[in-house]
Amino acid sequence: MAVAAHRINHSAVSATHCEECGDQLSDGRRKAYPGCTMCVSCLEEVEARNKQRGL
């Protein structure tokens, strides 16, 4: 079950801009991670906050 949650949905549509900071997402990121909604910097910040909260 946990593995399925981390699989990439290749049919998902990626956002064009980060939902956190509004910066444009690179084409490379959008192709590598279909369905992405955040830039790498914002994703790392969100993951760090979640880790601190124990999520």
PDB file of N, CA and C in Angstrom:
ATOM      1  N   MET A   1       0.818  -1.187   0.000  1.00  0.00           N
ATOM      2  CA  MET A   1       0.000   0.000   0.000  1.00  0.00           C
ATOM      3  C   MET A   1       0.866   1.257   0.000  1.00  0.00           C
ATOM      4  N   ALA A   2       1.910   1.301   0.831  1.00  0.00           N
ATOM      5  CA  ALA A   2       2.777   2.474   0.889  1.00  0.00           C
ATOM      6  C   ALA A   2       3.504   2.686  -0.431  1.00  0.00           C
ATOM      7  N   VAL A   3       3.868   1.607  -1.089  1.00  0.00           N
ATOM      8  CA  VAL A   3       4.552   1.717  -2.372  1.00  0.00           C
ATOM      9  C   VAL A   3       3.631   2.349  -3.403  1.00  0.00           C
ATOM     10  N   ALA A   4       2.394   1.960  -3.419  1.00  0.00           N
ATOM     11  CA  ALA A   4       1.435   2.503  -4.375  1.00  0.00           C
ATOM     12  C   ALA A   4       1.258   4.005  -4.197  1.00  0.00           C
ATOM     13  N   ALA A   5       1.346   4.483  -2.983  1.00  0.00           N
ATOM     14  CA  ALA A   5       1.167   5.908  -2.713  1.00  0.00           C
ATOM     15  C   ALA A   5       2.307   6.740  -3.293  1.00  0.00           C
ATOM     16  N   HIS A   6       3.467   6.124  -3.526  1.00  0.00           N
ATOM     17  CA  HIS A   6       4.614   6.857  -4.034  1.00  0.00           C
ATOM     18  C   HIS A   6       4.854   6.651  -5.526  1.00  0.00           C
ATOM     19  N   ARG A   7       4.013   5.895  -6.177  1.00  0.00           N
ATOM     20  CA  ARG A   7       4.159   5.687  -7.612  1.00  0.00           C
ATOM     21  C   ARG A   7       3.760   6.945  -8.359  1.00  0.00           C
ATOM     22  N   ILE A   8       4.429   7.185  -9.470  1.00  0.00           N
ATOM     23  CA  ILE A   8       4.124   8.346 -10.291  1.00  0.00           C
ATOM     24  C   ILE A   8       2.936   8.028 -11.180  1.00  0.00           C
ATOM     25  N   ASN A   9       1.976   8.924 -11.199  1.00  0.00           N
ATOM     26  CA  ASN A   9       0.822   8.803 -12.080  1.00  0.00           C
ATOM     27  C   ASN A   9       1.207   9.461 -13.402  1.00  0.00           C
ATOM     28  N   HIS A  10       1.605   8.667 -14.389  1.00  0.00           N
ATOM     29  CA  HIS A  10       2.107   9.199 -15.647  1.00  0.00           C
ATOM     30  C   HIS A  10       1.040   9.899 -16.473  1.00  0.00           C
ATOM     31  N   SER A  11      -0.216   9.725 -16.148  1.00  0.00           N
ATOM     32  CA  SER A  11      -1.278  10.396 -16.888  1.00  0.00           C
ATOM     33  C   SER A  11      -1.716  11.690 -16.212  1.00  0.00           C
ATOM     34  N   ALA A  12      -1.135  12.005 -15.060  1.00  0.00           N
ATOM     35  CA  ALA A  12      -1.503  13.215 -14.328  1.00  0.00           C
ATOM     36  C   ALA A  12      -0.978  14.455 -15.051  1.00  0.00           C
ATOM     37  N   VAL A  13      -1.687  15.541 -14.886  1.00  0.00           N
ATOM     38  CA  VAL A  13      -1.287  16.804 -15.496  1.00  0.00           C
ATOM     39  C   VAL A  13      -0.574  17.650 -14.449  1.00  0.00           C
ATOM     40  N   SER A  14       0.626  18.070 -14.773  1.00  0.00           N
ATOM     41  CA  SER A  14       1.411  18.896 -13.854  1.00  0.00           C
ATOM     42  C   SER A  14       0.949  20.344 -13.909  1.00  0.00           C
ATOM     43  N   ALA A  15       1.120  21.026 -12.801  1.00  0.00           N
ATOM     44  CA  ALA A  15       0.844  22.459 -12.763  1.00  0.00           C
ATOM     45  C   ALA A  15       1.923  23.186 -13.558  1.00  0.00           C
ATOM     46  N   THR A  16       1.625  24.379 -14.014  1.00  0.00           N
ATOM     47  CA  THR A  16       2.630  25.176 -14.716  1.00  0.00           C
ATOM     48  C   THR A  16       3.405  26.057 -13.747  1.00  0.00           C
ATOM     49  N   HIS A  17       2.783  26.345 -12.581  1.00  0.00           N
ATOM     50  CA  HIS A  17       3.409  27.192 -11.566  1.00  0.00           C
ATOM     51  C   HIS A  17       3.262  26.547 -10.194  1.00  0.00           C
ATOM     52  N   CYS A  18       4.236  26.790  -9.332  1.00  0.00           N
ATOM     53  CA  CYS A  18       4.236  26.242  -7.980  1.00  0.00           C
ATOM     54  C   CYS A  18       3.046  26.782  -7.192  1.00  0.00           C
ATOM     55  N   GLU A  19       2.322  25.896  -6.523  1.00  0.00           N
ATOM     56  CA  GLU A  19       1.156  26.318  -5.739  1.00  0.00           C
ATOM     57  C   GLU A  19       1.547  27.053  -4.462  1.00  0.00           C
ATOM     58  N   GLU A  20       2.809  26.966  -4.057  1.00  0.00           N
ATOM     59  CA  GLU A  20       3.269  27.640  -2.840  1.00  0.00           C
ATOM     60  C   GLU A  20       3.816  29.037  -3.142  1.00  0.00           C
ATOM     61  N   CYS A  21       4.780  29.131  -4.060  1.00  0.00           N
ATOM     62  CA  CYS A  21       5.459  30.409  -4.304  1.00  0.00           C
ATOM     63  C   CYS A  21       5.050  31.086  -5.606  1.00  0.00           C
ATOM     64  N   GLY A  22       4.436  30.332  -6.507  1.00  0.00           N
ATOM     65  CA  GLY A  22       3.987  30.909  -7.768  1.00  0.00           C
ATOM     66  C   GLY A  22       5.019  30.914  -8.878  1.00  0.00           C
ATOM     67  N   ASP A  23       6.239  30.440  -8.594  1.00  0.00           N
ATOM     68  CA  ASP A  23       7.267  30.377  -9.634  1.00  0.00           C
ATOM     69  C   ASP A  23       6.885  29.339 -10.680  1.00  0.00           C
ATOM     70  N   GLN A  24       7.335  29.569 -11.907  1.00  0.00           N
ATOM     71  CA  GLN A  24       7.056  28.634 -12.986  1.00  0.00           C
ATOM     72  C   GLN A  24       7.829  27.339 -12.764  1.00  0.00           C
ATOM     73  N   LEU A  25       7.169  26.198 -12.981  1.00  0.00           N
ATOM     74  CA  LEU A  25       7.820  24.893 -12.877  1.00  0.00           C
ATOM     75  C   LEU A  25       8.525  24.603 -14.191  1.00  0.00           C
ATOM     76  N   SER A  26       9.741  24.102 -14.109  1.00  0.00           N
ATOM     77  CA  SER A  26      10.508  23.811 -15.320  1.00  0.00           C
ATOM     78  C   SER A  26       9.877  22.652 -16.082  1.00  0.00           C
ATOM     79  N   ASP A  27      10.093  22.655 -17.390  1.00  0.00           N
ATOM     80  CA  ASP A  27       9.582  21.558 -18.214  1.00  0.00           C
ATOM     81  C   ASP A  27      10.174  20.231 -17.769  1.00  0.00           C
ATOM     82  N   GLY A  28      11.453  20.247 -17.381  1.00  0.00           N
ATOM     83  CA  GLY A  28      12.106  19.021 -16.926  1.00  0.00           C
ATOM     84  C   GLY A  28      11.428  18.433 -15.706  1.00  0.00           C
ATOM     85  N   ARG A  29      11.088  19.294 -14.744  1.00  0.00           N
ATOM     86  CA  ARG A  29      10.399  18.827 -13.531  1.00  0.00           C
ATOM     87  C   ARG A  29       9.021  18.293 -13.883  1.00  0.00           C
ATOM     88  N   ARG A  30       8.317  19.002 -14.733  1.00  0.00           N
ATOM     89  CA  ARG A  30       6.958  18.595 -15.100  1.00  0.00           C
ATOM     90  C   ARG A  30       6.960  17.249 -15.831  1.00  0.00           C
ATOM     91  N   LYS A  31       7.990  17.007 -16.640  1.00  0.00           N
ATOM     92  CA  LYS A  31       8.098  15.731 -17.360  1.00  0.00           C
ATOM     93  C   LYS A  31       8.550  14.608 -16.431  1.00  0.00           C
ATOM     94  N   ALA A  32       9.474  14.918 -15.523  1.00  0.00           N
ATOM     95  CA  ALA A  32      10.014  13.900 -14.615  1.00  0.00           C
ATOM     96  C   ALA A  32       8.995  13.475 -13.566  1.00  0.00           C
ATOM     97  N   TYR A  33       8.144  14.414 -13.131  1.00  0.00           N
ATOM     98  CA  TYR A  33       7.164  14.144 -12.076  1.00  0.00           C
ATOM     99  C   TYR A  33       5.777  14.593 -12.503  1.00  0.00           C
ATOM    100  N   PRO A  34       5.129  13.822 -13.374  1.00  0.00           N
ATOM    101  CA  PRO A  34       3.779  14.185 -13.803  1.00  0.00           C
ATOM    102  C   PRO A  34       2.864  14.373 -12.593  1.00  0.00           C
ATOM    103  N   GLY A  35       2.096  15.438 -12.620  1.00  0.00           N
ATOM    104  CA  GLY A  35       1.190  15.722 -11.517  1.00  0.00           C
ATOM    105  C   GLY A  35       1.799  16.605 -10.447  1.00  0.00           C
ATOM    106  N   CYS A  36       3.065  17.026 -10.636  1.00  0.00           N
ATOM    107  CA  CYS A  36       3.698  17.866  -9.613  1.00  0.00           C
ATOM    108  C   CYS A  36       2.976  19.208  -9.521  1.00  0.00           C
ATOM    109  N   THR A  37       2.968  19.759  -8.312  1.00  0.00           N
ATOM    110  CA  THR A  37       2.291  21.032  -8.079  1.00  0.00           C
ATOM    111  C   THR A  37       3.186  22.045  -7.382  1.00  0.00           C
ATOM    112  N   MET A  38       4.405  21.615  -6.999  1.00  0.00           N
ATOM    113  CA  MET A  38       5.322  22.516  -6.298  1.00  0.00           C
ATOM    114  C   MET A  38       6.724  22.418  -6.878  1.00  0.00           C
ATOM    115  N   CYS A  39       7.474  23.515  -6.753  1.00  0.00           N
ATOM    116  CA  CYS A  39       8.877  23.493  -7.144  1.00  0.00           C
ATOM    117  C   CYS A  39       9.656  22.695  -6.090  1.00  0.00           C
ATOM    118  N   VAL A  40      10.873  22.346  -6.421  1.00  0.00           N
ATOM    119  CA  VAL A  40      11.691  21.532  -5.522  1.00  0.00           C
ATOM    120  C   VAL A  40      11.905  22.234  -4.184  1.00  0.00           C
ATOM    121  N   SER A  41      12.202  23.527  -4.218  1.00  0.00           N
ATOM    122  CA  SER A  41      12.464  24.273  -2.979  1.00  0.00           C
ATOM    123  C   SER A  41      11.268  24.244  -2.044  1.00  0.00           C
ATOM    124  N   CYS A  42      10.088  24.523  -2.571  1.00  0.00           N
ATOM    125  CA  CYS A  42       8.886  24.539  -1.732  1.00  0.00           C
ATOM    126  C   CYS A  42       8.539  23.139  -1.239  1.00  0.00           C
ATOM    127  N   LEU A  43       8.711  22.142  -2.093  1.00  0.00           N
ATOM    128  CA  LEU A  43       8.424  20.772  -1.684  1.00  0.00           C
ATOM    129  C   LEU A  43       9.327  20.364  -0.528  1.00  0.00           C
ATOM    130  N   GLU A  44      10.610  20.723  -0.602  1.00  0.00           N
ATOM    131  CA  GLU A  44      11.538  20.405   0.489  1.00  0.00           C
ATOM    132  C   GLU A  44      11.123  21.094   1.784  1.00  0.00           C
ATOM    133  N   GLU A  45      10.674  22.341   1.701  1.00  0.00           N
ATOM    134  CA  GLU A  45      10.225  23.066   2.894  1.00  0.00           C
ATOM    135  C   GLU A  45       8.988  22.413   3.505  1.00  0.00           C
ATOM    136  N   VAL A  46       8.039  22.037   2.668  1.00  0.00           N
ATOM    137  CA  VAL A  46       6.812  21.389   3.153  1.00  0.00           C
ATOM    138  C   VAL A  46       7.147  20.052   3.801  1.00  0.00           C
ATOM    139  N   GLU A  47       8.017  19.272   3.162  1.00  0.00           N
ATOM    140  CA  GLU A  47       8.398  17.976   3.727  1.00  0.00           C
ATOM    141  C   GLU A  47       9.119  18.148   5.061  1.00  0.00           C
ATOM    142  N   ALA A  48       9.965  19.164   5.181  1.00  0.00           N
ATOM    143  CA  ALA A  48      10.677  19.415   6.442  1.00  0.00           C
ATOM    144  C   ALA A  48       9.690  19.796   7.546  1.00  0.00           C
ATOM    145  N   ARG A  49       8.711  20.636   7.231  1.00  0.00           N
ATOM    146  CA  ARG A  49       7.692  21.013   8.225  1.00  0.00           C
ATOM    147  C   ARG A  49       6.886  19.796   8.650  1.00  0.00           C
ATOM    148  N   ASN A  50       6.500  18.964   7.683  1.00  0.00           N
ATOM    149  CA  ASN A  50       5.727  17.761   8.008  1.00  0.00           C
ATOM    150  C   ASN A  50       6.534  16.799   8.869  1.00  0.00           C
ATOM    151  N   LYS A  51       7.819  16.690   8.589  1.00  0.00           N
ATOM    152  CA  LYS A  51       8.681  15.806   9.377  1.00  0.00           C
ATOM    153  C   LYS A  51       8.772  16.305  10.815  1.00  0.00           C
ATOM    154  N   GLN A  52       8.897  17.616  10.996  1.00  0.00           N
ATOM    155  CA  GLN A  52       8.958  18.194  12.341  1.00  0.00           C
ATOM    156  C   GLN A  52       7.663  17.936  13.108  1.00  0.00           C
ATOM    157  N   ARG A  53       6.557  17.937  12.392  1.00  0.00           N
ATOM    158  CA  ARG A  53       5.248  17.720  13.013  1.00  0.00           C
ATOM    159  C   ARG A  53       4.940  16.236  13.204  1.00  0.00           C
ATOM    160  N   GLY A  54       5.795  15.390  12.660  1.00  0.00           N
ATOM    161  CA  GLY A  54       5.582  13.954  12.781  1.00  0.00           C
ATOM    162  C   GLY A  54       4.577  13.406  11.796  1.00  0.00           C
ATOM    163  N   LEU A  55       4.389  14.105  10.681  1.00  0.00           N
ATOM    164  CA  LEU A  55       3.437  13.648   9.655  1.00  0.00           C
ATOM    165  C   LEU A  55       4.124  12.824   8.610  1.00  0.00           C
TER     166      LEU A  55
END
